[in-house]
Coordinates of C-alpha atoms in Angstrom, one line a residue:
M29 CA 10.7 -30.3 3.2
T30 CA 7.4 -31.7 2.0
P31 CA 6.6 -31.5 -1.8
A32 CA 4.0 -28.8 -1.0
T33 CA 6.6 -26.7 0.8
T34 CA 9.1 -27.1 -2.0
T35 CA 6.4 -26.2 -4.6
E36 CA 5.3 -23.1 -2.7
L37 CA 8.9 -21.9 -2.3
D38 CA 9.5 -22.6 -6.0
V39 CA 6.4 -20.5 -6.8
L40 CA 7.8 -17.6 -4.7
G41 CA 11.3 -18.1 -6.1
A42 CA 10.0 -17.8 -9.7
L43 CA 8.1 -14.7 -8.8
L44 CA 11.2 -13.1 -7.2
A45 CA 13.2 -14.0 -10.3
F46 CA 10.5 -12.4 -12.5
D47 CA 10.0 -15.8 -14.2
F48 CA 6.3 -15.3 -14.8
I49 CA 5.9 -18.4 -17.0
G50 CA 7.5 -20.5 -14.3
F51 CA 5.4 -18.8 -11.7
A52 CA 2.2 -19.6 -13.6
Q53 CA 3.2 -23.2 -14.2
K54 CA 4.3 -23.8 -10.6
S55 CA 1.3 -22.1 -9.2
A56 CA -1.0 -24.5 -11.0
A57 CA 0.4 -27.3 -8.9
L58 CA -0.7 -25.6 -5.6
D59 CA -3.8 -27.0 -4.0
P60 CA -5.7 -24.4 -1.9
A61 CA -7.7 -27.3 -0.3
D62 CA -4.4 -28.7 1.2
A63 CA -4.3 -28.1 5.0
R64 CA -0.7 -26.9 4.6
Y65 CA -1.5 -24.5 1.8
G66 CA 0.2 -21.2 2.2
Q67 CA 2.4 -22.3 5.1
A68 CA 5.8 -22.1 3.3
V69 CA 5.0 -18.7 1.6
G70 CA 3.6 -17.5 5.0
C71 CA 6.9 -18.3 6.6
A72 CA 8.9 -16.5 3.9
F73 CA 6.5 -13.6 4.2
G74 CA 7.1 -13.4 7.9
L75 CA 10.9 -13.5 7.5
A76 CA 10.6 -10.7 4.9
A77 CA 8.3 -8.7 7.1
R78 CA 10.7 -8.8 10.0
R79 CA 13.5 -7.7 7.7
R80 CA 11.4 -4.8 6.3
F81 CA 10.3 -3.8 9.8
P82 CA 13.3 -4.9 11.9
R83 CA 12.2 -3.1 15.0
G84 CA 8.5 -4.0 14.6
A85 CA 5.9 -1.5 13.5
H86 CA 3.2 0.7 15.1
P87 CA -0.3 0.5 13.6
E88 CA 0.1 4.0 12.1
E89 CA 3.3 3.0 10.3
V90 CA 1.7 -0.1 8.9
R91 CA -1.4 1.8 7.9
A92 CA 0.8 4.4 6.1
Y93 CA 2.8 1.7 4.4
V94 CA -0.3 -0.1 3.2
A95 CA -1.7 3.1 1.8
R96 CA 1.5 3.8 -0.1
F97 CA 1.6 0.2 -1.3
L98 CA -2.0 0.3 -2.6
G99 CA -1.4 3.8 -4.1
S100 CA 1.6 2.6 -6.0
L101 CA -0.2 -0.3 -7.8
E102 CA -1.0 0.6 -11.4
A103 CA -3.7 -2.1 -11.4
G104 CA -5.1 -4.5 -9.0
A105 CA -5.4 -2.3 -5.9
E106 CA -9.0 -3.2 -5.8
D107 CA -8.0 -6.9 -5.2
F108 CA -6.7 -6.0 -1.7
D109 CA -8.4 -4.8 1.4
A110 CA -6.3 -2.4 3.4
A111 CA -7.4 -3.7 6.8
V112 CA -6.7 -7.3 5.7
L113 CA -3.2 -6.3 4.5
E114 CA -2.5 -4.5 7.8
A115 CA -3.6 -7.7 9.7
L116 CA -1.5 -9.8 7.4
I117 CA 1.6 -7.7 8.1
F118 CA 1.1 -7.8 11.8
A119 CA 0.6 -11.6 11.7
G120 CA 3.9 -11.9 9.8
L121 CA 5.7 -9.6 12.2
D122 CA 4.3 -11.8 15.1
G123 CA 5.7 -14.9 13.4
D124 CA 2.2 -16.2 12.7
G125 CA 2.7 -18.6 9.8
G126 CA -1.0 -19.4 9.8
Q127 CA -4.0 -17.2 9.1
G128 CA -4.0 -14.0 11.1
P129 CA -7.3 -12.4 12.2
G130 CA -9.7 -11.7 9.4
L131 CA -7.7 -13.7 6.9
T132 CA -10.2 -16.3 6.0
D133 CA -9.6 -16.7 2.2
P134 CA -6.4 -18.7 1.7
E135 CA -6.0 -17.8 -1.9
R136 CA -6.3 -14.1 -1.3
T137 CA -4.0 -14.4 1.7
M138 CA -1.5 -16.2 -0.6
Q139 CA -1.8 -13.6 -3.3
A140 CA -1.2 -10.8 -0.8
R141 CA 1.8 -12.5 0.8
L142 CA 3.4 -13.1 -2.6
V143 CA 2.9 -9.5 -3.7
L144 CA 4.1 -8.0 -0.4
T145 CA 7.1 -10.4 -0.2
L146 CA 8.1 -9.4 -3.7
R147 CA 7.8 -5.8 -2.8
W148 CA 9.9 -6.1 0.3
V149 CA 12.6 -8.1 -1.5
R150 CA 12.8 -5.3 -4.0
E151 CA 12.8 -2.6 -1.3
L152 CA 15.5 -4.3 0.7
E153 CA 17.5 -4.9 -2.5
L154 CA 18.0 -8.5 -1.8
G155 CA 20.1 -10.1 -4.5
P156 CA 19.7 -13.6 -5.9
E157 CA 21.9 -15.2 -3.2
E158 CA 20.0 -13.4 -0.4
Q159 CA 16.7 -14.4 -2.0
R160 CA 17.8 -18.1 -2.1
E161 CA 18.8 -17.8 1.6
L162 CA 15.4 -16.4 2.5
L163 CA 13.7 -19.3 0.7
A164 CA 16.0 -21.8 2.3
Q165 CA 15.5 -20.3 5.8
A166 CA 11.7 -20.5 5.2
G167 CA 12.0 -24.1 4.1
R168 CA 13.9 -25.0 7.2
R169 CA 11.4 -23.3 9.5
V170 CA 8.5 -25.0 7.9
A171 CA 10.2 -28.3 8.2
V172 CA 10.5 -27.9 12.0

């Protein structure tokens, strides 16, 4: 794994562990100008999306999920565009580790991927060992 991949997965790991100080510290080391920025988190996001929607998803299902997701946020829903979240989920389901259609802001894309991955890990009730395996699997896929 590259240092950038390791750092991204460390950021996601800290978030999943609710280590918000570690999350903030590790996030500061990320460089949105790096050509590989978001790749490792994108891979973990795609893996989590395929676990959350194991048989794929129809547009109506994703639209309803996004509406429930946004409605459940106590604060910050205004930071996310529903259509972009839908496109992001479909890109993850399709195995697109890059930017899906309409996803032109790498920092917003990263933020959305992090929040949705956290949400799916909680919904799927993945314990610490399963979380480590998800991160390791993402690291292996990015390294290929």
